[in-house]
PDB file of C-alpha atoms in Angstrom:
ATOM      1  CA  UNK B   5     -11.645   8.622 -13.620  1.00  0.00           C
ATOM      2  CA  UNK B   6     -13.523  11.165 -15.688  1.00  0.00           C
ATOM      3  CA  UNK B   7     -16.055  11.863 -13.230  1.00  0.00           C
ATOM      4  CA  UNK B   8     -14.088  12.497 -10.485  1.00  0.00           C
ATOM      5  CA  UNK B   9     -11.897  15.641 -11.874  1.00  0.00           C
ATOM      6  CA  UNK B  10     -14.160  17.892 -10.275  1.00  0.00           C
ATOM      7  CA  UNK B  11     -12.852  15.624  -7.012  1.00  0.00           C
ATOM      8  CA  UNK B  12      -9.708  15.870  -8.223  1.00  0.00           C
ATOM      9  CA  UNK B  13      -9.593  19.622  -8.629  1.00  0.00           C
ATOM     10  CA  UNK B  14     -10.348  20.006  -4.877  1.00  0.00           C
ATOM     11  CA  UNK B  15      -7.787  17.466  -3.682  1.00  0.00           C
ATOM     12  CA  UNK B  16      -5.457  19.497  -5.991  1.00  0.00           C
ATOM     13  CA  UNK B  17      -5.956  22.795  -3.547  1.00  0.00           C
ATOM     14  CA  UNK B  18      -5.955  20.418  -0.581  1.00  0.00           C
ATOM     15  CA  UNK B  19      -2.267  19.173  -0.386  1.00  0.00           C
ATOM     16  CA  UNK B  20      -3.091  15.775  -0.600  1.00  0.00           C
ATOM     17  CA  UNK B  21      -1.010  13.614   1.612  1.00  0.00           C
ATOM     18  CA  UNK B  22      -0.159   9.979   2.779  1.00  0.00           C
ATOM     19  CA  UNK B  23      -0.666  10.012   6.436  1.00  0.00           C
ATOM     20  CA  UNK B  24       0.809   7.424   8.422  1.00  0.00           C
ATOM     21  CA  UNK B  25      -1.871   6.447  11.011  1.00  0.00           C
ATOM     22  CA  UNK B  26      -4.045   5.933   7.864  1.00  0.00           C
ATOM     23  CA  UNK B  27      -1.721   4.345   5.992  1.00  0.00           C
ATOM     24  CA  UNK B  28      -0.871   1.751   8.667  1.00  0.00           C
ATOM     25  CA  UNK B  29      -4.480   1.701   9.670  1.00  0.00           C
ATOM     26  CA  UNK B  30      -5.454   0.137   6.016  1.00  0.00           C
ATOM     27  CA  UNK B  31      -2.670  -2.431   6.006  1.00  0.00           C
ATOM     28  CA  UNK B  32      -4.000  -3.640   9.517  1.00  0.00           C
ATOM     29  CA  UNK B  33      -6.967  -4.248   7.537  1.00  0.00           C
ATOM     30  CA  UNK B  34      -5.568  -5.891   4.754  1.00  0.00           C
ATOM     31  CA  UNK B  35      -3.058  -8.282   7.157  1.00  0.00           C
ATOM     32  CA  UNK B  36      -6.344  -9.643   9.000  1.00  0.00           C
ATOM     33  CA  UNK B  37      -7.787 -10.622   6.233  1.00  0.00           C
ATOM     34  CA  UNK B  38      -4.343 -12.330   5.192  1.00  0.00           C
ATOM     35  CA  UNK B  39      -4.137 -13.522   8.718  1.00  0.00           C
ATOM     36  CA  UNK B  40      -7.919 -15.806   7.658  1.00  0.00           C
ATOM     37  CA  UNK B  41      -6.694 -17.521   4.972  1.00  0.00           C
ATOM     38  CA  UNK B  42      -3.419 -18.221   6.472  1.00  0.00           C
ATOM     39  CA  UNK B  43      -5.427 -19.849   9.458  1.00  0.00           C
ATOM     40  CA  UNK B  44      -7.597 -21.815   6.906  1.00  0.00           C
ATOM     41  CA  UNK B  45      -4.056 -23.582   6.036  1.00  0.00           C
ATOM     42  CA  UNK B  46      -2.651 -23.712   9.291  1.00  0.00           C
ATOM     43  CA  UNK B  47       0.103 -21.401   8.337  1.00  0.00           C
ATOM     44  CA  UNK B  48       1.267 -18.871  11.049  1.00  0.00           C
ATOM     45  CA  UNK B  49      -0.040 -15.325  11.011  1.00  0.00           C
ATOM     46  CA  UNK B  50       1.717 -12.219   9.636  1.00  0.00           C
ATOM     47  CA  UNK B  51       2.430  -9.420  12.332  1.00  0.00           C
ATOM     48  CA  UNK B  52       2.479  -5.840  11.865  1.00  0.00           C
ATOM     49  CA  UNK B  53       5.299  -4.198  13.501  1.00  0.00           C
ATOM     50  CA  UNK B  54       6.048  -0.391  13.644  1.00  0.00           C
ATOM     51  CA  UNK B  55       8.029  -0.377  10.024  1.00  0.00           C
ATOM     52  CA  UNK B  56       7.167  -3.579   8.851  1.00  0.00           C
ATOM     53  CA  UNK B  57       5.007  -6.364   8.299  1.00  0.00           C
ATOM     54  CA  UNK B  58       6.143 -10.074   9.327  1.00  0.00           C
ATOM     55  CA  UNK B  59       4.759 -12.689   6.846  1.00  0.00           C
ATOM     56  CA  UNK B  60       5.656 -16.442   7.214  1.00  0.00           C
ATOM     57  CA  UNK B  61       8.005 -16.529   4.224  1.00  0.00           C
ATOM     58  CA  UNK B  62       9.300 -12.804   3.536  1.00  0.00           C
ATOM     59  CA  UNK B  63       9.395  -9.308   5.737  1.00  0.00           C
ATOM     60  CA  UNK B  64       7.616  -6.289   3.746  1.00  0.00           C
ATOM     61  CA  UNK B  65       8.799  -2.916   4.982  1.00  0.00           C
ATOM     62  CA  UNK B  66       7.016  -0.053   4.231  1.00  0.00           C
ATOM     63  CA  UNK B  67       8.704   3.864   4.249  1.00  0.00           C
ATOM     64  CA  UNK B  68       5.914   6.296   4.806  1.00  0.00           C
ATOM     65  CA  UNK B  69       6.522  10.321   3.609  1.00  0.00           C
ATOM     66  CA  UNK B  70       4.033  12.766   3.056  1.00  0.00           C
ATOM     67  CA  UNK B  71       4.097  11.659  -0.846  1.00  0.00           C
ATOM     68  CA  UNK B  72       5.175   8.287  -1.458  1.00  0.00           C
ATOM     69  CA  UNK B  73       5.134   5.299   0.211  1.00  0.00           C
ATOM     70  CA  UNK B  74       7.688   2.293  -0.487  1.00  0.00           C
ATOM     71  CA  UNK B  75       7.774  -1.316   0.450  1.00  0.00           C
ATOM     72  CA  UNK B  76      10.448  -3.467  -0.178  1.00  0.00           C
ATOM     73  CA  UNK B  77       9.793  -7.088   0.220  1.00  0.00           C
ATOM     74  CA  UNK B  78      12.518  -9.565   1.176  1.00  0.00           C
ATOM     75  CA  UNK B  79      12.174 -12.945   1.233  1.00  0.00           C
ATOM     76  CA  UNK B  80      13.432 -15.371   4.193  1.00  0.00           C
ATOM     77  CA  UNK B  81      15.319 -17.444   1.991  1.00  0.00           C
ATOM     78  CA  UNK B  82      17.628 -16.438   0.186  1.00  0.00           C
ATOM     79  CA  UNK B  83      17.370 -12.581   0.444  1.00  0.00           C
ATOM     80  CA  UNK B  84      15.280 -11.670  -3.335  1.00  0.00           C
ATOM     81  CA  UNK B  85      14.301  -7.804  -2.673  1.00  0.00           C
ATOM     82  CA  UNK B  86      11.128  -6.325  -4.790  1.00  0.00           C
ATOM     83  CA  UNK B  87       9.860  -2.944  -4.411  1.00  0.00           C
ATOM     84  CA  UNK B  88       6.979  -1.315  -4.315  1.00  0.00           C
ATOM     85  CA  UNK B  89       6.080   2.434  -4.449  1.00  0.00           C
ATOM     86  CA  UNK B  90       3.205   4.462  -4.813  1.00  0.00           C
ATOM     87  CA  UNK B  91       4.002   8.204  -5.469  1.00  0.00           C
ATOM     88  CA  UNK B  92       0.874  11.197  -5.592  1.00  0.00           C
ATOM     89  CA  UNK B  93       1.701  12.951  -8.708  1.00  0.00           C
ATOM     90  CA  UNK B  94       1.656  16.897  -9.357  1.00  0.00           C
ATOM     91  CA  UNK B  95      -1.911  16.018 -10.618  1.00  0.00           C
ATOM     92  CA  UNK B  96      -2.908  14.253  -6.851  1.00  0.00           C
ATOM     93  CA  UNK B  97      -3.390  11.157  -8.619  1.00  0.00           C
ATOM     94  CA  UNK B  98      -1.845   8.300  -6.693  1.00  0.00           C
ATOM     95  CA  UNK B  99       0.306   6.366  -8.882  1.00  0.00           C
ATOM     96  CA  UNK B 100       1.327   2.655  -8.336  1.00  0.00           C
ATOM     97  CA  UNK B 101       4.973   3.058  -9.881  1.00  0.00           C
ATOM     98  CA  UNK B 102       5.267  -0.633 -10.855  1.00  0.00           C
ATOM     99  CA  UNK B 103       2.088  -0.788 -12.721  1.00  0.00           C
ATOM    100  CA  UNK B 104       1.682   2.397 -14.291  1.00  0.00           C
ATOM    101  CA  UNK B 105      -1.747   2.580 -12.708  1.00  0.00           C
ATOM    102  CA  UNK B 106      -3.024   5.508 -11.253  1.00  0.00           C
ATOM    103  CA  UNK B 107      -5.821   5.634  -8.297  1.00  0.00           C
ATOM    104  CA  UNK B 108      -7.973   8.528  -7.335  1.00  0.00           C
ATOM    105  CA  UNK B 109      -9.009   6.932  -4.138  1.00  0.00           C
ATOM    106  CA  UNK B 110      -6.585   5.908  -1.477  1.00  0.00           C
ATOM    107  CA  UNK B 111      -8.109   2.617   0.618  1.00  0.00           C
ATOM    108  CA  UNK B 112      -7.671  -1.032   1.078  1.00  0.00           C
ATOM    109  CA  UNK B 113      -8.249  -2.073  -2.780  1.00  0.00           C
ATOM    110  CA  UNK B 114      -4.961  -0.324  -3.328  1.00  0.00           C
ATOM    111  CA  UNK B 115      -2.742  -1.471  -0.504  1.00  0.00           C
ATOM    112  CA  UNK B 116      -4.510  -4.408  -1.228  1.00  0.00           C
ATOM    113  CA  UNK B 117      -3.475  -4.261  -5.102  1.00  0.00           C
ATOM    114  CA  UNK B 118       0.419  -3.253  -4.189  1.00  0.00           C
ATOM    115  CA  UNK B 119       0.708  -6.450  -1.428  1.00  0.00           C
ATOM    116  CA  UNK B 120      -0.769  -8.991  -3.821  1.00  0.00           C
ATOM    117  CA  UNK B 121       2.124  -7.511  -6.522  1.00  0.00           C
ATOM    118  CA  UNK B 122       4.604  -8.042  -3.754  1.00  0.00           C
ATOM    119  CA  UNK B 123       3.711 -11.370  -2.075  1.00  0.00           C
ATOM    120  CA  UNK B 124       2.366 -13.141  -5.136  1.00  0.00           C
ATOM    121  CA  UNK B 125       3.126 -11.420  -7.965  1.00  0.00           C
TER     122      UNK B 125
END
């Protein structure tokens, strides 16, 4: 994290932003990869809709603003809701609420980070 303040510092007179073809774009990316291992076990593929992702056992919506993002997960059976949010901070450090972590860089590790918390987790 160190190094990249002088990244940081940039982003900081950038107005970083979530932006939603981006956003949806990355967890596209994550799904298919999902979408393998589900096929290794013969389990149906999750879909992508517009606001939400379709997995076999639970839906996983996700609420894109210009500064958060939250997904709620809710399983099939029996309704259990957990959320997940990631919020940029007044520093442009993107913050994964539920862990306390923060990120510098916004890609697949992280989405792929917040839907391992929410489908395994």
């Amino acid at each position: 994290m160190e190094d990249n303040w002088k990244k940081l510092y940039a982003r900081k007179n950038e107005h970083f932003t979530f932006v939603e073809e981006e956003v949806k774009q990355l967890l596209e990316e994550v799904v298919k990869v999902i979408n393998n291992h589900l096929n290794n076990v013969h389990v149906r593929n999750a879909e992508i809709k517009d606001t939400y992702i379709d997995f076999p056992d639970c839906k996983v919506t996700f609420e894109i603003d210009k500064k958060q993002i939250i997904f709620v997960k809710e399983d099939k059976v029996g309704g259990l809701q957990t959320q997940a949010e990631l919020v940029i901070s007044d520093r442009n450090l993107i913050t994964f609420v539920q862990t306390e972590k923060g990120y510098f860089d916004f890609g697949e590790p992280l989405i792929d980070e917040v839907l391992r918390y929410l489908l395994v987790d």
